[in-house]
PDB file of C-alpha atoms and ligand atoms in Angstrom:
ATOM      1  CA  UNK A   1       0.000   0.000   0.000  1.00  0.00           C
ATOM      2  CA  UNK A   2       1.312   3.393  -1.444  1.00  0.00           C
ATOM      3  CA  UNK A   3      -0.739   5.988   0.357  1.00  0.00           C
ATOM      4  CA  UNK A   4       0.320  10.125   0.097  1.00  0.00           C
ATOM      5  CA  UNK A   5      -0.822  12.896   2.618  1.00  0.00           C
ATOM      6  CA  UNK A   6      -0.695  16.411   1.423  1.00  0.00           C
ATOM      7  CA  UNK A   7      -1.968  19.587   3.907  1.00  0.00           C
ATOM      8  CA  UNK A   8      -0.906  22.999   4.208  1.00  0.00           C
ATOM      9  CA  UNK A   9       1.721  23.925   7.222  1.00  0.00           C
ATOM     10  CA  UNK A  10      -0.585  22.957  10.813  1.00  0.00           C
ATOM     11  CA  UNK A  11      -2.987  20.753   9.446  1.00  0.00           C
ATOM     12  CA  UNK A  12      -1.437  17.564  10.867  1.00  0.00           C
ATOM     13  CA  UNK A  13      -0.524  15.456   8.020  1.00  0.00           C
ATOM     14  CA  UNK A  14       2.713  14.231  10.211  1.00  0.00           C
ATOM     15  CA  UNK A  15       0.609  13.499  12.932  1.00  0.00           C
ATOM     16  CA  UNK A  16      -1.677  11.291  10.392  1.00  0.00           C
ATOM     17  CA  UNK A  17       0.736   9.988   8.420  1.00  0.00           C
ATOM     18  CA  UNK A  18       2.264   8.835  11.725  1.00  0.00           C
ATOM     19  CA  UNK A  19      -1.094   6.941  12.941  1.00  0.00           C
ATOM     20  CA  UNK A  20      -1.729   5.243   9.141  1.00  0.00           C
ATOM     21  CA  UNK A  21       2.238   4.366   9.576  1.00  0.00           C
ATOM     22  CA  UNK A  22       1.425   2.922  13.073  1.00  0.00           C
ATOM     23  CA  UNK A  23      -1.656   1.322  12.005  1.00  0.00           C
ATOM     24  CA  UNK A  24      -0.973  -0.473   8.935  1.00  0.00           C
ATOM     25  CA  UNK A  25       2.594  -0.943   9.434  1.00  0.00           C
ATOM     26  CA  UNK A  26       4.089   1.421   6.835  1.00  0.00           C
ATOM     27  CA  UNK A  27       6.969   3.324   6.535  1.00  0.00           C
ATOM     28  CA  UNK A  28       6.584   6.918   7.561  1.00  0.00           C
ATOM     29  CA  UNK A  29       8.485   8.729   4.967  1.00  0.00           C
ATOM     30  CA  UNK A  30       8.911  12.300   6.064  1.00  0.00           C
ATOM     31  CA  UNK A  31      10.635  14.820   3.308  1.00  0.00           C
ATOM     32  CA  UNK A  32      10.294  18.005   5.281  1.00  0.00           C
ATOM     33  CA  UNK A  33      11.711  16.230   8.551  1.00  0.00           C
ATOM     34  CA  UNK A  34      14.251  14.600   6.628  1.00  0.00           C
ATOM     35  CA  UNK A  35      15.849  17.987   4.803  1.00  0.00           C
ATOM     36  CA  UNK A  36      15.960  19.395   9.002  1.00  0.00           C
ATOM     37  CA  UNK A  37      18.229  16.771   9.334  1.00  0.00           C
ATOM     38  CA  UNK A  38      20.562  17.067   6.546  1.00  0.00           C
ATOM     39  CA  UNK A  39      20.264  21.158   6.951  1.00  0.00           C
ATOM     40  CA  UNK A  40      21.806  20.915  10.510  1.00  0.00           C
ATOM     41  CA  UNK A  41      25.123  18.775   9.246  1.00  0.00           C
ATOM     42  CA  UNK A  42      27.801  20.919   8.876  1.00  0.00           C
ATOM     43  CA  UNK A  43      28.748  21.360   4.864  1.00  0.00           C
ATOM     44  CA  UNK A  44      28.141  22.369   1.802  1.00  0.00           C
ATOM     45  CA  UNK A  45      24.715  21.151   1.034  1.00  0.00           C
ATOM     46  CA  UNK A  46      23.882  21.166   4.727  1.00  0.00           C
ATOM     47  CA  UNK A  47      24.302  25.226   4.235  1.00  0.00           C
ATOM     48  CA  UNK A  48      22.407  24.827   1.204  1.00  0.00           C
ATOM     49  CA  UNK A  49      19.149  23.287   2.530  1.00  0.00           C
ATOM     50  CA  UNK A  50      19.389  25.565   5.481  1.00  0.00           C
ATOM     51  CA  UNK A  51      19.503  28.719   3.871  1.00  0.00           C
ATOM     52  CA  UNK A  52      16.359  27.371   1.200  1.00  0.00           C
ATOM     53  CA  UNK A  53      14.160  25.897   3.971  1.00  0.00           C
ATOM     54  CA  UNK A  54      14.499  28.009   6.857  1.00  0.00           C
ATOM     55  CA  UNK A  55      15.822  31.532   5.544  1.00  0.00           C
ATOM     56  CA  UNK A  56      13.764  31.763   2.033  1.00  0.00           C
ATOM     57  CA  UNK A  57      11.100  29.077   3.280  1.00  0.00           C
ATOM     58  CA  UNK A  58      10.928  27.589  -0.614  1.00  0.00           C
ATOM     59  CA  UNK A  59      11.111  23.983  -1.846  1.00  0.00           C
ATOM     60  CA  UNK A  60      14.624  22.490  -2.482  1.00  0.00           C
ATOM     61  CA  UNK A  61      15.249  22.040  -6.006  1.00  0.00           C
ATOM     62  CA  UNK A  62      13.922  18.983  -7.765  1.00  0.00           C
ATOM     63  CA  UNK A  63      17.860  17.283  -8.243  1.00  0.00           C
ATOM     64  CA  UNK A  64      18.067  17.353  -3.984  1.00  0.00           C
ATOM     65  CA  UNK A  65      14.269  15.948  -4.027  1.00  0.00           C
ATOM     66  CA  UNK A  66      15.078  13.192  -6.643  1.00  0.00           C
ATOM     67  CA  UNK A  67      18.279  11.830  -4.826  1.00  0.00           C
ATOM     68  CA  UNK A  68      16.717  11.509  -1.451  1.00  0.00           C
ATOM     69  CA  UNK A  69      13.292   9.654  -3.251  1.00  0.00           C
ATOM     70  CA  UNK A  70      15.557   7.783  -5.266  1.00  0.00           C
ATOM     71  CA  UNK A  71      17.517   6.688  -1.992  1.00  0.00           C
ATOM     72  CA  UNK A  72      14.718   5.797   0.362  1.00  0.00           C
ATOM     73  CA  UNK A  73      12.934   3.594  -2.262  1.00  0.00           C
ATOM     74  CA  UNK A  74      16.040   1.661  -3.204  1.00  0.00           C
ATOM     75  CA  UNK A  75      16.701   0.749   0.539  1.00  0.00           C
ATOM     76  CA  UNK A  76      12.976  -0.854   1.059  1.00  0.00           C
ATOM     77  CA  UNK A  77      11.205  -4.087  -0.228  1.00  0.00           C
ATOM     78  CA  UNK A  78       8.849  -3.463  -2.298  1.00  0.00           C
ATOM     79  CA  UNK A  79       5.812  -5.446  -0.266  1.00  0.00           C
ATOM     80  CA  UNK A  80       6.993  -2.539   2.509  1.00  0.00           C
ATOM     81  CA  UNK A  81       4.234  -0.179   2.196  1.00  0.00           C
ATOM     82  CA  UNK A  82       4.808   3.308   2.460  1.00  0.00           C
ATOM     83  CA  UNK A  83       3.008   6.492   3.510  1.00  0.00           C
ATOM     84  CA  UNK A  84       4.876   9.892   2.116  1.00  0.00           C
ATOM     85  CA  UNK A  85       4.241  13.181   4.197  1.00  0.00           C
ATOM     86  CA  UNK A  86       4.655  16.331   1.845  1.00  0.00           C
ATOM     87  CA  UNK A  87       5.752  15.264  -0.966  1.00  0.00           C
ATOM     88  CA  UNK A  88       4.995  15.468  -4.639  1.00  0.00           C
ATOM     89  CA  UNK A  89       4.918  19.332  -3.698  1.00  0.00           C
ATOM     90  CA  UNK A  90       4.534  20.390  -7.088  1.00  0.00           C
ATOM     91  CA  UNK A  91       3.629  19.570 -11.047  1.00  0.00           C
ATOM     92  CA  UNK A  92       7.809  18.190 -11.569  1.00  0.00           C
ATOM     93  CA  UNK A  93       7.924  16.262  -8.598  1.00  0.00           C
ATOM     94  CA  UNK A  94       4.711  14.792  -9.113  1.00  0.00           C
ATOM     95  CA  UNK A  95       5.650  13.775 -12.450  1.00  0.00           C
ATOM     96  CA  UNK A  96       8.858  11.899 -11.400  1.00  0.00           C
ATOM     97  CA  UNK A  97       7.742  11.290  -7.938  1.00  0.00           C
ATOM     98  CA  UNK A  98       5.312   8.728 -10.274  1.00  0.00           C
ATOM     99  CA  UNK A  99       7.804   7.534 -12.710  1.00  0.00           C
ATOM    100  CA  UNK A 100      10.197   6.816  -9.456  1.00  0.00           C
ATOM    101  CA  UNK A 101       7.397   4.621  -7.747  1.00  0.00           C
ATOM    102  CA  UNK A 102       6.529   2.503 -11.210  1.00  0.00           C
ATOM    103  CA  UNK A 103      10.636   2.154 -11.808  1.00  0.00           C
ATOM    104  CA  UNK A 104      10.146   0.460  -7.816  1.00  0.00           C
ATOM    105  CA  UNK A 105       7.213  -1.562  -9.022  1.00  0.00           C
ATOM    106  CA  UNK A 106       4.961   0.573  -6.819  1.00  0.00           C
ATOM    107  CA  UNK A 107       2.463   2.703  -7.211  1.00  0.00           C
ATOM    108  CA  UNK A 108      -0.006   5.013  -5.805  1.00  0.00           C
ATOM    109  CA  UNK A 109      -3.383   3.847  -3.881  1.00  0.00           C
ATOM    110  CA  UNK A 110      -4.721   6.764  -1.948  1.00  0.00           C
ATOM    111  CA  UNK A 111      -3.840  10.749  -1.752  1.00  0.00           C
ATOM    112  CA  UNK A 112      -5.694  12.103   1.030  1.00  0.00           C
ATOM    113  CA  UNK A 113      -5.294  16.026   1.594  1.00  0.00           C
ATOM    114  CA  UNK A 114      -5.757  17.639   4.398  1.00  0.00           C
ATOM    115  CA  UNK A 115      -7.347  20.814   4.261  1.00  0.00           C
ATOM    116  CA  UNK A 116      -7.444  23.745   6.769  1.00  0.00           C
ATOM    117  CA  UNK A 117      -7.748  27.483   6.369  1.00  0.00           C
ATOM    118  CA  UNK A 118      -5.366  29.445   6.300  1.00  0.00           C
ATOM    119  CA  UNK A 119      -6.089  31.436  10.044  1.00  0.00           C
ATOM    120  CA  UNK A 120      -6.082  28.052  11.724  1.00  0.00           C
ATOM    121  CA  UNK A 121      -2.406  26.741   9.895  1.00  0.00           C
ATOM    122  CA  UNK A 122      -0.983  30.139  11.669  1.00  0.00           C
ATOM    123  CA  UNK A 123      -3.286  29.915  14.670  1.00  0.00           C
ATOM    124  CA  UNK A 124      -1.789  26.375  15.085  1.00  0.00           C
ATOM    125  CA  UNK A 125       1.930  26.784  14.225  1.00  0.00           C
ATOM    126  CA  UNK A 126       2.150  29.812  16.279  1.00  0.00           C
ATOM    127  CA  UNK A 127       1.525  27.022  19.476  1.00  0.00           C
ATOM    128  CA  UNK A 128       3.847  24.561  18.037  1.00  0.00           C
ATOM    129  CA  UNK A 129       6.813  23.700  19.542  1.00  0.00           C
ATOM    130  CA  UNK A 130       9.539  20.750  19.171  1.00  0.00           C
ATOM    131  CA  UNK A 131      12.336  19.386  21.515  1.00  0.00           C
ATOM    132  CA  UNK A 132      15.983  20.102  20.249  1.00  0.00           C
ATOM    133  CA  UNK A 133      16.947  16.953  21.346  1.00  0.00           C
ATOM    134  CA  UNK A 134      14.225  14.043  20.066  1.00  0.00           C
ATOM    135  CA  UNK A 135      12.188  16.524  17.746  1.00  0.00           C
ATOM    136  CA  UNK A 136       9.079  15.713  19.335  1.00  0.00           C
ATOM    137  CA  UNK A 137       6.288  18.132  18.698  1.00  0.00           C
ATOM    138  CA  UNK A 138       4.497  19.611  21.636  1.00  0.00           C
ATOM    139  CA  UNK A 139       1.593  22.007  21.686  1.00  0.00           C
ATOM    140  CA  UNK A 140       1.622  25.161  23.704  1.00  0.00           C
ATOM    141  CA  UNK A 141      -0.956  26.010  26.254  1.00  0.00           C
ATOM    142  CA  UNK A 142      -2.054  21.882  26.495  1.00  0.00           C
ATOM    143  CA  UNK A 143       1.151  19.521  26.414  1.00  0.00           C
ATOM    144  CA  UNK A 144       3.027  22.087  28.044  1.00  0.00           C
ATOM    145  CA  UNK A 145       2.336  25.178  29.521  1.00  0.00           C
ATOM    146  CA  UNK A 146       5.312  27.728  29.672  1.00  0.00           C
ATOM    147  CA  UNK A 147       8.811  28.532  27.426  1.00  0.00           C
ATOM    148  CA  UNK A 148      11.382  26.563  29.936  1.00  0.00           C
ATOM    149  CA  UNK A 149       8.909  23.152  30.325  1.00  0.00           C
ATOM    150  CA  UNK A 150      11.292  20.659  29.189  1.00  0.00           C
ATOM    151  CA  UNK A 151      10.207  17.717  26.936  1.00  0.00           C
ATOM    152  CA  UNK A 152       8.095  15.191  28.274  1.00  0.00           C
ATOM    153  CA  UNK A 153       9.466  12.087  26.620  1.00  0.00           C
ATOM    154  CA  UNK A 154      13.403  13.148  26.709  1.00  0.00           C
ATOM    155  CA  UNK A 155      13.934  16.051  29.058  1.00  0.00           C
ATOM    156  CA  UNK A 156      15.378  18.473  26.096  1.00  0.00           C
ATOM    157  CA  UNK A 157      14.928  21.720  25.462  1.00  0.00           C
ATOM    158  CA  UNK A 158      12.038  22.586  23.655  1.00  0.00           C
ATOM    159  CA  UNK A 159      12.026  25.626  20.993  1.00  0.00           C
ATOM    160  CA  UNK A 160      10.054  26.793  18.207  1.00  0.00           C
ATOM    161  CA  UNK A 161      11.019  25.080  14.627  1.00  0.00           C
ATOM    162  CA  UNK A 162      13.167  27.742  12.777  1.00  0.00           C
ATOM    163  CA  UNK A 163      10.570  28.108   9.706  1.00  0.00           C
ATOM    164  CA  UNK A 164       7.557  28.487  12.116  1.00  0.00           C
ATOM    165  CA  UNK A 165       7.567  32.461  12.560  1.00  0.00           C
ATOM    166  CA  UNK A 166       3.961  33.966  10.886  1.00  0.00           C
ATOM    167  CA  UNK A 167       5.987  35.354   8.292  1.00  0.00           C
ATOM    168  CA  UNK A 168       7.995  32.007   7.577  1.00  0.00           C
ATOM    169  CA  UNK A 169       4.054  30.301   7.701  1.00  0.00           C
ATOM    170  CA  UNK A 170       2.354  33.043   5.567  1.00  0.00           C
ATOM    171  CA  UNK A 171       5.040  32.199   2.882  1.00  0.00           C
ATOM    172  CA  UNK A 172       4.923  28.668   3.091  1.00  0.00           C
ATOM    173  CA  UNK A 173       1.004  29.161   2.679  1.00  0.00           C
ATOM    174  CA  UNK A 174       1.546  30.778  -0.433  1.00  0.00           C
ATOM    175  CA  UNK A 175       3.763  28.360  -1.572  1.00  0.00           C
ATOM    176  CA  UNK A 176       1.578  25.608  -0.698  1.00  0.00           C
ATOM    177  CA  UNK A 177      -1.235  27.571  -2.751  1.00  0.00           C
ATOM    178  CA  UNK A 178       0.778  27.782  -6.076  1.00  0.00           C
ATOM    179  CA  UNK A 179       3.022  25.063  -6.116  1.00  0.00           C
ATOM    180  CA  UNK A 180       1.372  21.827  -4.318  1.00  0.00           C
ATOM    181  CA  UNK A 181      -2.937  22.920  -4.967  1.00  0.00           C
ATOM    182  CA  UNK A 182      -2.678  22.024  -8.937  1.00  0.00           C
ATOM    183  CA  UNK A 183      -0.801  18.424  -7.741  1.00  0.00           C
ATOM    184  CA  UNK A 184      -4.129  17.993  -5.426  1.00  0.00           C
ATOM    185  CA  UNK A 185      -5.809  18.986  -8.032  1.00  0.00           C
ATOM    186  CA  UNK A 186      -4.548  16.562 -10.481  1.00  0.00           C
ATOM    187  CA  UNK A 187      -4.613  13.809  -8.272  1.00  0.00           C
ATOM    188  CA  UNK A 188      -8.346  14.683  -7.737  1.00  0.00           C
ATOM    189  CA  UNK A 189      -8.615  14.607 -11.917  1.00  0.00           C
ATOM    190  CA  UNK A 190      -6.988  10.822 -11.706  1.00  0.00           C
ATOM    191  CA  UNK A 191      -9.417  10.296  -9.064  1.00  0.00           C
ATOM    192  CA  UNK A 192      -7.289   9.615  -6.405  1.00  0.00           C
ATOM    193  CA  UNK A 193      -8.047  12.032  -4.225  1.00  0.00           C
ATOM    194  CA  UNK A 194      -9.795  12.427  -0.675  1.00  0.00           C
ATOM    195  CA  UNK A 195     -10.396  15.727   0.459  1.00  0.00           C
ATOM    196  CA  UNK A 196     -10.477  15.350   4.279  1.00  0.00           C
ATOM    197  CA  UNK A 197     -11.864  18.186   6.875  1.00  0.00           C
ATOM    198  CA  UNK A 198      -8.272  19.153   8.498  1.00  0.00           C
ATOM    199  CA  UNK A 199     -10.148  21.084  11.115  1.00  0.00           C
ATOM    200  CA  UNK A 200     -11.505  18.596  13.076  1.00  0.00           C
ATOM    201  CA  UNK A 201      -9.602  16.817  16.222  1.00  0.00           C
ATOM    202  CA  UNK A 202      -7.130  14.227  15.486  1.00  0.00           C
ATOM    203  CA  UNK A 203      -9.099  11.393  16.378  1.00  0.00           C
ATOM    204  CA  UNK A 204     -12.110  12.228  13.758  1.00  0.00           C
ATOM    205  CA  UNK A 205      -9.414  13.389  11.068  1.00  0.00           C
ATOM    206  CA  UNK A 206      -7.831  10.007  11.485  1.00  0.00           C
ATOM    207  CA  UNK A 207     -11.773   8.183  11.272  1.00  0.00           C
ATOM    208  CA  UNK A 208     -11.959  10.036   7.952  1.00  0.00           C
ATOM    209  CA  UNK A 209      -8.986   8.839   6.879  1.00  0.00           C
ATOM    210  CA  UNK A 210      -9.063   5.071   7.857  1.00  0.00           C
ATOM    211  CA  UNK A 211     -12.639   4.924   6.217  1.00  0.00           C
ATOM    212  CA  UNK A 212     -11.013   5.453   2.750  1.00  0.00           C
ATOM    213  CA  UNK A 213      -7.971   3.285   3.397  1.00  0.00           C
ATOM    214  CA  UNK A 214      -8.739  -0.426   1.402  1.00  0.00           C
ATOM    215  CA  UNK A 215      -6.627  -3.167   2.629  1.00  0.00           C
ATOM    216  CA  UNK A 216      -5.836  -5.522  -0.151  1.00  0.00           C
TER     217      UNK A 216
HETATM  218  P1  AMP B 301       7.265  20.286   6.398  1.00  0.00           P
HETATM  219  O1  AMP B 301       7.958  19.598   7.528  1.00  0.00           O
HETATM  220  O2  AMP B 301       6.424  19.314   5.598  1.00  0.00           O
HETATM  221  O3  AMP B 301       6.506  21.491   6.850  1.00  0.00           O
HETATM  222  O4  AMP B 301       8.435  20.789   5.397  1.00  0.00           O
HETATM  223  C1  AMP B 301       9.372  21.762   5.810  1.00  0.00           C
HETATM  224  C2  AMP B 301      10.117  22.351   4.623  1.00  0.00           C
HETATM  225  O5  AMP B 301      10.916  21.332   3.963  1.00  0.00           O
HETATM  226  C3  AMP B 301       9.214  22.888   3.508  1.00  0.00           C
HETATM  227  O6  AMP B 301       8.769  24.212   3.782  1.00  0.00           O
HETATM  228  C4  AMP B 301      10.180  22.847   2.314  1.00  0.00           C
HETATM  229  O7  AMP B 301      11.114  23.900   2.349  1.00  0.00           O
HETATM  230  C5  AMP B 301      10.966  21.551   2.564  1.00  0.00           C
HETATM  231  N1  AMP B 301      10.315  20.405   1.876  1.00  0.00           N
HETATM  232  C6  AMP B 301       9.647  19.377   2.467  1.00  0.00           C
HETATM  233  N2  AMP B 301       9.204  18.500   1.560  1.00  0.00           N
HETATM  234  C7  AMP B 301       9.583  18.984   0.352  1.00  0.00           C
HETATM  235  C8  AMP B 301       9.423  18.550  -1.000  1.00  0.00           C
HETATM  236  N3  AMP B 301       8.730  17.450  -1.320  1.00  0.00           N
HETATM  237  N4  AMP B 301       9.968  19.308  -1.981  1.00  0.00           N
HETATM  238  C9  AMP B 301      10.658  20.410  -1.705  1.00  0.00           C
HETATM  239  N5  AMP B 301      10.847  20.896  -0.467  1.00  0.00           N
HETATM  240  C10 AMP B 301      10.315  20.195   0.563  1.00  0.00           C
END
């Protein structure tokens, strides 16, 4: 099972993509939290994802993309099913994002996107907080309450993610709006798509989802 999860900044596709990954045993393959990782290693293309992802908030360029798809899907079975958080993010990737898969023998079952308005993505990310240390994300005002709580499952510091000021969300918004809405929208044209109400709690978003999931 192949299944994609596309939302704008705050609407919780991690936090789904982690439950359908829990759920039906499938790899939880996280671009955005992958390029954190490789911007905070010292180096030249460290610098480079940096300086694209947190300073000018845009997508990396389709060769970086390619490499790291490329990568993951060589490393897995194929009968390993996968669920991929943010990505195709726009009309290229999309188009070799599929190519990639049907080299792999793959290919796509679901694409659920999860919508939410654009007040509640900056209502939302403006309470968001992670640990430096694990990267777990924690919710201000209800899993902790103050700036100097530490994290609950490791003790480490916990800090706001370097792209999640309002400015850094307004432009990932807009980005999000031209880049990633016409690959929802072609998905939806495949008939592909779920549209899924983002605004709801986590448990009924997940409900949505799991109806549409087919096990085969
Ligand atoms: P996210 O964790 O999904 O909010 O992603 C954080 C940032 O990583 C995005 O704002 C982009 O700069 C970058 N990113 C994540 N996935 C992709 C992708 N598929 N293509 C290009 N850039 C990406």
């Amino acid at each position: 099972m192949n299944i994609i999860i596309l939302g704008q900044a705050g609407s919780g596709k991690g936090t789904q993509a982690g439950i359908l990954a829990k759920k039906y045993g499938l790899e939880h393959f996280d671009t955005g939290k992958l390029l954190r990782q490789v911007a905070r290693l010292d180096g030249e293309l460290g610098r480079e994802i940096h300086e694209i992802i947190n300073v000018r908030k845009e997508l990396v360029p389709s060769r970086i993309l390619k490499e790291i798809v490329h990568l993951r899907l060589s490393d897995m079975p194929r009968e390993q099913g996968i669920v991929f958080d943010g990505v195709p993010r726009n009309l290229e990737q999309a188009g070799y994002f599929s190519e990639t898969l049907k080299e792999f023998g793959r290919k796509i079952d679901k694409v659920f996107f999860v919508n939410i308005p654009g007040e509640e993505s900056i209502r939302r990310i403006s309470f968001r907080r992670v640990c430096r240390d694990c990267k777990k994300v924690f919710i201000m005002g209800k899993d902790i309450r103050k700036e100097t709580d530490r994290c609950l499952d490791c003790g480490g510091e916990i800090m706001h993610r370097i792209d999640d000021t309002v400015e850094g969300i307004k432009k990932r918004l807009q980005v999000f709006e031209e880049e990633t809405m016409p690959v929802v929208d072609s998905y939806r044209e495949e008939g592909v798509l779920v549209e899924i109400d983002g605004g709801q709690n986590i448990e009924k978003v997940a409900n949505d989802i799991a109806k549409n999931v087919v096990i085969r």
